[in-house]
mmCIF file of C-alpha atoms in Angstrom:
data_model
loop_
_atom_site.group_PDB
_atom_site.id
_atom_site.type_symbol
_atom_site.label_atom_id
_atom_site.label_comp_id
_atom_site.label_asym_id
_atom_site.label_seq_id
_atom_site.Cartn_x
_atom_site.Cartn_y
_atom_site.Cartn_z
ATOM 1 C CA MET A 1 16.753 2.635 13.070
ATOM 2 C CA LYS A 2 17.126 0.479 10.262
ATOM 3 C CA PRO A 3 15.381 1.047 7.011
ATOM 4 C CA ARG A 4 12.512 -2.072 7.560
ATOM 5 C CA GLY A 5 11.861 0.203 11.179
ATOM 6 C CA PRO A 6 9.666 2.993 9.423
ATOM 7 C CA LEU A 7 7.865 0.701 6.805
ATOM 8 C CA MET A 8 7.017 -1.943 9.660
ATOM 9 C CA ILE A 9 5.597 0.864 11.422
ATOM 10 C CA GLU A 10 3.364 1.476 8.561
ATOM 11 C CA HIS A 11 2.779 -1.862 8.226
ATOM 12 C CA ARG A 12 0.656 -1.789 11.745
ATOM 13 C CA LEU A 13 -1.385 1.223 10.527
ATOM 14 C CA ILE A 14 -2.201 -0.760 7.084
ATOM 15 C CA GLU A 15 -3.205 -3.571 9.256
ATOM 16 C CA LYS A 16 -5.559 -1.497 11.672
ATOM 17 C CA MET A 17 -7.233 -0.064 8.388
ATOM 18 C CA ILE A 18 -7.667 -3.542 6.899
ATOM 19 C CA SER A 19 -9.372 -4.603 10.649
ATOM 20 C CA LEU A 20 -11.925 -1.691 9.781
ATOM 21 C CA ILE A 21 -12.361 -3.136 6.196
ATOM 22 C CA GLU A 22 -13.288 -6.415 7.687
ATOM 23 C CA ASN A 23 -15.851 -4.743 10.164
ATOM 24 C CA GLU A 24 -17.187 -3.249 6.836
ATOM 25 C CA ILE A 25 -17.441 -6.487 5.150
ATOM 26 C CA SER A 26 -19.691 -7.665 8.472
ATOM 27 C CA LYS A 27 -21.944 -4.351 7.931
ATOM 28 C CA ILE A 28 -22.650 -5.337 4.499
ATOM 29 C CA ALA A 29 -23.763 -8.502 5.239
ATOM 30 C CA ASP A 30 -25.940 -7.637 7.940
ATOM 31 C CA THR A 31 -27.351 -4.680 6.752
ATOM 32 C CA GLY A 32 -27.352 -5.226 2.807
ATOM 33 C CA LYS A 33 -25.890 -1.809 2.410
ATOM 34 C CA THR A 34 -22.572 0.001 2.333
ATOM 35 C CA TYR A 35 -21.489 3.628 3.120
ATOM 36 C CA PRO A 36 -20.121 5.109 0.340
ATOM 37 C CA ASP A 37 -18.078 7.646 2.283
ATOM 38 C CA PHE A 38 -16.646 4.377 4.238
ATOM 39 C CA ILE A 39 -15.254 3.250 0.564
ATOM 40 C CA ASP A 40 -14.092 6.678 -0.304
ATOM 41 C CA THR A 41 -11.848 6.972 2.807
ATOM 42 C CA ALA A 42 -10.271 3.232 2.640
ATOM 43 C CA VAL A 43 -9.627 3.728 -1.100
ATOM 44 C CA ASP A 44 -7.789 7.181 -0.210
ATOM 45 C CA PHE A 45 -6.448 5.431 2.407
ATOM 46 C CA ILE A 46 -4.985 2.463 0.633
ATOM 47 C CA ARG A 47 -4.043 4.814 -2.451
ATOM 48 C CA THR A 48 -2.447 7.248 -0.662
ATOM 49 C CA TYR A 49 -0.994 5.750 2.738
ATOM 50 C CA ALA A 50 -0.486 2.130 1.370
ATOM 51 C CA ASP A 51 0.286 2.619 -2.138
ATOM 52 C CA ARG A 52 1.621 5.935 -2.759
ATOM 53 C CA THR A 53 3.473 6.622 0.504
ATOM 54 C CA HIS A 54 4.287 2.883 1.731
ATOM 55 C CA HIS A 55 4.945 1.381 -1.325
ATOM 56 C CA GLY A 56 6.357 4.087 -2.952
ATOM 57 C CA LYS A 57 9.289 3.817 -0.439
ATOM 58 C CA GLU A 58 9.504 0.022 -1.324
ATOM 59 C CA GLU A 59 9.732 0.503 -5.250
ATOM 60 C CA ASP A 60 11.121 4.134 -5.466
ATOM 61 C CA ILE A 61 13.688 3.813 -3.191
ATOM 62 C CA LEU A 62 14.372 0.209 -1.468
ATOM 63 C CA PHE A 63 13.906 -1.544 -4.638
ATOM 64 C CA ARG A 64 15.706 0.703 -6.781
ATOM 65 C CA GLU A 65 18.674 0.521 -4.743
ATOM 66 C CA CYS A 66 18.340 -3.405 -4.393
ATOM 67 C CA LYS A 67 18.262 -3.562 -8.292
ATOM 68 C CA LYS A 68 21.761 -2.031 -7.923
ATOM 69 C CA LYS A 69 22.918 -4.896 -5.668
ATOM 70 C CA THR A 70 23.913 -8.194 -6.702
ATOM 71 C CA MET A 71 20.990 -10.303 -4.987
ATOM 72 C CA SER A 72 20.468 -13.647 -4.622
ATOM 73 C CA PRO A 73 18.112 -15.311 -7.242
ATOM 74 C CA GLN A 74 15.855 -16.110 -4.400
ATOM 75 C CA ASP A 75 15.915 -12.702 -3.099
ATOM 76 C CA THR A 76 15.435 -11.107 -6.342
ATOM 77 C CA GLN A 77 12.330 -13.341 -6.765
ATOM 78 C CA VAL A 78 10.793 -12.201 -3.831
ATOM 79 C CA MET A 79 11.466 -8.400 -4.682
ATOM 80 C CA ASN A 80 9.644 -9.067 -8.165
ATOM 81 C CA GLU A 81 6.615 -10.721 -6.397
ATOM 82 C CA LEU A 82 6.159 -7.896 -4.084
ATOM 83 C CA ILE A 83 6.305 -5.611 -7.278
ATOM 84 C CA ASP A 84 3.436 -7.622 -8.772
ATOM 85 C CA GLU A 85 1.652 -7.810 -5.678
ATOM 86 C CA HIS A 86 1.801 -4.268 -5.433
ATOM 87 C CA LYS A 87 0.175 -3.914 -8.900
ATOM 88 C CA PHE A 88 -2.433 -6.367 -7.746
ATOM 89 C CA GLY A 89 -3.383 -4.173 -4.793
ATOM 90 C CA ARG A 90 -4.002 -1.216 -7.372
ATOM 91 C CA LYS A 91 -6.164 -3.312 -9.942
ATOM 92 C CA VAL A 92 -8.194 -4.590 -7.132
ATOM 93 C CA VAL A 93 -8.624 -0.519 -5.733
ATOM 94 C CA GLY A 94 -9.591 0.472 -8.960
ATOM 95 C CA GLU A 95 -12.075 -2.212 -9.606
ATOM 96 C CA LEU A 96 -13.515 -1.103 -6.151
ATOM 97 C CA VAL A 97 -13.611 2.504 -6.887
ATOM 98 C CA LYS A 98 -15.881 1.111 -10.026
ATOM 99 C CA ALA A 99 -18.152 -0.880 -8.102
ATOM 100 C CA ARG A 100 -18.451 1.867 -5.691
ATOM 101 C CA GLN A 101 -19.558 4.161 -8.555
ATOM 102 C CA GLU A 102 -22.196 1.683 -9.791
ATOM 103 C CA TYR A 103 -23.393 1.387 -6.253
ATOM 104 C CA VAL A 104 -24.053 5.131 -5.803
ATOM 105 C CA LYS A 105 -25.555 5.723 -9.370
ATOM 106 C CA GLU A 106 -27.415 2.515 -9.783
ATOM 107 C CA GLY A 107 -27.904 0.727 -6.728
ATOM 108 C CA ARG A 108 -26.010 -2.368 -7.659
ATOM 109 C CA SER A 109 -22.399 -3.753 -7.216
ATOM 110 C CA LEU A 110 -22.866 -4.153 -3.385
ATOM 111 C CA GLU A 111 -21.592 -7.940 -3.730
ATOM 112 C CA THR A 112 -18.564 -6.541 -5.973
ATOM 113 C CA ILE A 113 -17.705 -4.058 -2.940
ATOM 114 C CA ALA A 114 -17.944 -6.773 -0.515
ATOM 115 C CA ASP A 115 -15.890 -9.241 -2.844
ATOM 116 C CA LYS A 116 -12.951 -6.725 -3.699
ATOM 117 C CA LEU A 117 -13.164 -5.439 0.240
ATOM 118 C CA GLN A 118 -12.786 -8.930 1.261
ATOM 119 C CA THR A 119 -9.777 -9.565 -1.487
ATOM 120 C CA LEU A 120 -7.915 -6.511 0.348
ATOM 121 C CA VAL A 121 -8.602 -8.215 3.582
ATOM 122 C CA ASP A 122 -7.039 -11.495 2.211
ATOM 123 C CA PHE A 123 -4.196 -9.721 0.596
ATOM 124 C CA TYR A 124 -2.575 -7.263 2.782
ATOM 125 C CA PRO A 125 -1.631 -9.634 5.758
ATOM 126 C CA LYS A 126 0.099 -12.152 3.378
ATOM 127 C CA HIS A 127 1.749 -9.270 1.530
ATOM 128 C CA ILE A 128 2.867 -7.891 4.928
ATOM 129 C CA LYS A 129 4.040 -11.028 6.429
ATOM 130 C CA LYS A 130 6.190 -11.648 3.135
ATOM 131 C CA GLU A 131 7.974 -8.166 3.536
ATOM 132 C CA ASP A 132 8.119 -8.069 7.390
ATOM 133 C CA ASP A 133 9.693 -11.926 7.762
ATOM 134 C CA VAL A 134 11.442 -12.409 4.683
ATOM 135 C CA PHE A 135 12.282 -9.342 2.424
ATOM 136 C CA PHE A 136 13.272 -6.788 4.754
ATOM 137 C CA PRO A 137 15.494 -9.041 6.766
ATOM 138 C CA HIS A 138 16.969 -10.608 3.650
ATOM 139 C CA SER A 139 17.534 -7.346 1.825
ATOM 140 C CA GLU A 140 19.475 -5.461 4.759
ATOM 141 C CA LYS A 141 22.564 -7.751 4.272
ATOM 142 C CA TYR A 142 23.083 -6.168 1.090
ATOM 143 C CA PHE A 143 23.526 -2.725 2.384
ATOM 144 C CA SER A 144 26.221 -1.560 4.783
ATOM 145 C CA ALA A 145 25.477 0.418 8.064
ATOM 146 C CA ASP A 146 25.896 3.750 6.142
ATOM 147 C CA GLU A 147 23.969 2.603 3.099
ATOM 148 C CA GLN A 148 21.050 1.589 5.498
ATOM 149 C CA GLN A 149 21.327 5.174 6.867
ATOM 150 C CA LEU A 150 21.204 6.929 3.606
ATOM 151 C CA LEU A 151 18.094 4.662 2.656
ATOM 152 C CA LEU A 152 16.345 5.695 6.077
ATOM 153 C CA GLN A 153 17.282 9.405 5.234
ATOM 154 C CA GLU A 154 15.884 9.087 1.836
ATOM 155 C CA PHE A 155 12.478 7.725 3.353
ATOM 156 C CA TRP A 156 12.196 10.687 5.579
ATOM 157 C CA GLU A 157 12.563 13.084 2.668
ATOM 158 C CA PHE A 158 10.110 11.272 0.795
ATOM 159 C CA ASP A 159 7.584 11.481 3.635
ATOM 160 C CA LYS A 160 8.350 15.143 3.915
ATOM 161 C CA ASN A 161 6.949 15.574 0.035
ATOM 162 C CA MET A 162 4.048 13.052 0.503
ATOM 163 C CA ILE A 163 1.690 15.732 1.774
ATOM 164 C CA HIS A 164 2.362 18.529 -0.683
ATOM 165 C CA GLU A 165 2.094 15.814 -3.407
ATOM 166 C CA LYS A 166 -1.262 14.712 -2.092
ATOM 167 C CA TYR A 167 -2.913 18.383 -1.841
ATOM 168 C CA LYS A 168 -1.311 19.413 -4.867
ATOM 169 C CA ALA A 169 -3.466 16.531 -7.026
ATOM 170 C CA VAL A 170 -6.598 17.356 -4.676
ATOM 171 C CA VAL A 171 -6.586 21.240 -6.149
ATOM 172 C CA GLU A 172 -6.096 19.896 -9.805
ATOM 173 C CA GLN A 173 -8.609 17.454 -9.497
ATOM 174 C CA LEU A 174 -11.004 19.826 -7.996
ATOM 175 C CA LYS A 175 -10.178 22.746 -10.707
ATOM 176 C CA ASN A 176 -10.749 19.932 -13.263
ATOM 177 C CA LYS A 177 -14.243 19.506 -12.367
#
């Protein structure tokens, strides 16, 4: 398996969550309300799985190693765009969390929630396509077969540590309440 393999498998699960988010947008339009538990679950998924786990492997491993290579200006530009897109996704999720809090406390911000959810629905498919079809195949040419296997091994190690990181943070968060 090449390093893009696990990243593309993760993309398929992210796409499934995006489909569920799209369904929630329809429910909001039909009922004029949302379920904060759905928002919490979607935010947790995006922050933990899509951002920390998936983007973590990209930024902390793949992009780090790409920066050590002499990449073409076009490939470097795409990598920088992807980094900026990751930051954009984090910003949107932060705004969604704020809107969710306002919705629960004051019964307002439903329109903002729907807007932020729609932004994620619009954002992720384009971002995923750029990675799957452009950056991942192009980036592989900079790595030997052995280097690709080392990247893949580092991806597995990264994943092994994620559950511990996640639940250590949960305990710390509860401890600080």
